[in-house]
Amino acid sequence: MPRFDAVLFDLDGVLADTAHIHFAAWRRLGEELGIHLEPTFEEKLKGVDRMGSLELILAHGGVTRTAEEKRVLADRKNGYYTAAVAEQTPDDLLPGARRVLEEARDAGLKIALASASRNAPPLLEQLGIAPLFDAIADPAAVKAPKPAPDLFLEAARLVGVAPDRCLGIEDSVAGIISIKDAGMVAVGIGDPTVLTRADYVVPTTAQLHIGDFL
Ligand code: G6P
Ligand code: MG
């Protein structure tokens, strides 16, 4: 009997080559506010939702803004991001992404998305992988964002699978913490010295093979 009944995927940096596009949009906004973001800041923003990211950036720059100003700034960043991803096609999937989804489907596993991104549903369509998903967890429908476990628990609930029968795949520190605190097995995509709480780490999606975990 396989160890899992579902695979829960993050999107940005796992299936879509968009993590650096989010960061480029934040850097642009940061420069406009006089806040320079070092390349190392990208790791801190991965998996963190839009307003949470803005808060980290403002705190980093020692800049204070009202709630209304923050809403406008977050919208501006989202405009930069959506303009940059507007032309994405299936060619922009990360190498191995479609194969990994097909491996999960062929193994009879449920497939759900657990992405913090409000832009995830249209991006899945653009990338041509939406039909491979059984469910998409809505980040607006859960109480606490990553690193809280809520979004991964919601994804598991949507496909009707107990957390301990779920494999979660993530490229962010925040996301790996969510998966582990949800009581699931975590596969990190990236650097094992960064994704220290992951149960397994592979360098890129191209090296991820679902069969290795069944
Ligand atoms: C993902 C990305 C984050 C991004 C978040 C919200 O988790 O890793 O960098 O901030 O989604 O994305 P959104 O598209 O809703 O602004
Ligand atoms: Mg990610």
XYZ file of C-alpha atoms in Angstrom, residues 9-207:
199
model
C 1.694 21.336 -4.289
C 2.899 24.859 -3.784
C 2.957 26.769 -7.087
C 5.561 29.548 -7.249
C 9.035 28.011 -7.354
C 7.714 24.430 -7.438
C 5.657 24.218 -10.642
C 5.854 27.769 -12.004
C 9.063 29.697 -12.592
C 7.586 32.755 -10.879
C 9.379 33.076 -7.522
C 11.948 35.448 -9.042
C 9.137 37.453 -10.715
C 7.457 38.061 -7.346
C 10.811 39.204 -5.948
C 11.573 41.465 -8.922
C 8.183 43.153 -8.406
C 8.883 43.664 -4.689
C 12.353 45.029 -5.446
C 10.877 47.537 -7.872
C 8.359 48.685 -5.295
C 11.111 48.764 -2.656
C 13.307 51.028 -4.809
C 10.350 53.401 -5.246
C 10.099 53.596 -1.448
C 13.868 53.983 -1.004
C 14.171 50.469 0.424
C 16.899 48.356 -1.136
C 16.307 44.605 -0.980
C 19.450 42.449 -1.022
C 19.198 39.216 -3.050
C 19.199 37.290 0.255
C 15.868 38.917 1.162
C 14.112 36.758 -1.459
C 14.214 33.705 0.819
C 12.385 35.620 3.587
C 9.532 36.524 1.211
C 9.009 33.097 -0.368
C 5.637 31.634 0.543
C 4.690 34.756 2.503
C 1.384 36.296 1.406
C 1.103 39.688 -0.274
C 0.416 41.876 2.754
C 2.792 39.893 4.950
C 5.555 40.452 2.380
C 4.865 44.186 2.276
C 5.009 44.351 6.077
C 8.424 42.615 6.089
C 9.742 45.031 3.453
C 8.464 48.156 5.223
C 9.920 46.925 8.531
C 13.244 46.199 6.783
C 13.344 49.793 5.527
C 12.075 51.284 8.778
C 9.180 52.789 6.806
C 5.690 53.333 8.253
C 2.515 53.565 6.157
C -1.200 53.692 6.974
C -3.425 50.686 6.278
C -4.873 52.430 3.212
C -1.398 53.312 1.876
C -0.329 49.699 2.361
C -3.305 48.484 0.367
C -2.323 50.800 -2.497
C 1.329 49.631 -2.336
C 0.335 45.951 -2.311
C -1.921 46.577 -5.327
C 0.934 48.326 -7.124
C 3.255 45.359 -6.566
C 0.541 43.031 -7.795
C 0.210 45.137 -10.949
C 3.940 44.734 -11.640
C 3.666 40.990 -11.030
C 0.566 40.340 -13.120
C 1.967 42.384 -16.017
C 5.135 40.268 -15.927
C 3.314 36.909 -15.868
C 0.590 37.891 -18.357
C 2.438 36.249 -21.237
C 3.279 32.978 -19.422
C 2.465 29.831 -21.381
C 3.018 26.080 -20.792
C 6.621 26.668 -21.947
C 7.167 28.591 -18.709
C 6.468 25.624 -16.439
C 9.523 24.644 -14.426
C 11.281 21.636 -15.996
C 9.659 18.434 -14.726
C 6.510 20.140 -13.418
C 4.024 18.534 -15.795
C 5.749 15.141 -15.516
C 5.568 15.233 -11.690
C 1.840 16.056 -11.803
C 1.280 13.210 -14.262
C 3.269 10.811 -12.065
C 1.028 11.704 -9.115
C -2.110 11.265 -11.206
C -0.893 7.951 -12.675
C -0.140 6.701 -9.138
C -3.812 7.334 -8.273
C -3.059 10.164 -5.858
C -5.306 13.170 -5.369
C -3.665 16.430 -6.404
C -4.332 19.770 -4.717
C -2.820 23.219 -4.806
C -1.793 24.964 -1.577
C -0.437 28.277 -2.851
C -0.653 31.568 -0.982
C -0.988 33.351 -4.307
C -4.292 34.996 -5.193
C -3.015 34.813 -8.773
C -2.745 31.013 -8.741
C -6.025 30.010 -10.472
C -5.457 32.067 -13.662
C -1.766 31.101 -13.701
C -2.650 27.369 -13.598
C -4.891 27.975 -16.621
C -2.183 29.856 -18.497
C 0.344 27.105 -17.774
C -2.112 24.465 -19.015
C -2.051 22.388 -15.810
C -5.399 23.364 -14.246
C -7.139 20.138 -15.418
C -4.582 18.047 -13.490
C -5.789 19.408 -10.129
C -8.595 17.899 -8.051
C -8.764 20.962 -5.801
C -7.334 24.418 -5.242
C -7.215 25.673 -1.670
C -8.272 29.316 -1.497
C -5.836 31.338 0.653
C -8.633 33.841 1.324
C -10.710 31.063 2.917
C -8.261 30.195 5.715
C -7.581 32.037 8.948
C -3.799 32.185 9.034
C -1.321 32.339 6.138
C 1.867 30.234 5.837
C 3.829 29.396 7.989
C 0.563 28.400 9.749
C -0.663 24.943 8.655
C -4.169 26.175 7.670
C -3.764 26.260 3.879
C -2.272 22.753 3.620
C -4.974 21.428 5.984
C -7.611 23.076 3.779
C -6.106 21.461 0.659
C -6.189 18.040 2.376
C -9.788 18.609 3.455
C -10.827 19.511 -0.082
C -9.535 16.194 -1.443
C -10.819 14.249 1.574
C -7.434 12.891 2.663
C -6.095 12.747 6.234
C -3.014 14.932 6.793
C -0.760 11.980 7.601
C -1.589 10.528 4.146
C -0.490 13.758 2.386
C 2.842 14.613 0.815
C 3.486 18.356 0.616
C 5.890 19.917 -1.881
C 7.329 23.390 -1.204
C 10.281 25.628 -2.056
C 9.903 28.023 0.892
C 10.884 27.876 4.539
C 7.420 29.197 5.496
C 5.733 26.510 3.399
C 7.794 23.642 4.805
C 6.851 24.781 8.319
C 3.152 24.770 7.306
C 3.404 21.246 5.924
C 5.183 19.895 8.993
C 2.840 21.665 11.429
C -0.079 20.182 9.464
C 1.291 16.722 10.316
C 2.300 15.901 6.738
C 5.492 14.691 5.084
C 7.413 17.565 3.470
C 9.529 17.526 0.351
C 11.594 20.670 -0.151
C 12.700 21.952 -3.525
C 15.970 23.785 -3.052
C 18.798 23.849 -0.556
C 18.747 21.418 2.423
C 20.718 23.898 4.556
C 17.835 26.378 4.085
C 14.838 23.998 4.126
C 15.987 22.384 7.344
C 12.579 21.088 8.510
C 11.859 19.211 5.275
C 11.819 15.409 5.453
C 13.458 15.209 2.025
C 15.019 17.863 -0.214
C 15.681 17.730 -3.947
C 17.529 20.560 -5.715
C 14.948 21.213 -8.443
C 11.540 19.983 -9.608
C 13.340 18.212 -12.462
C 14.892 15.889 -9.855
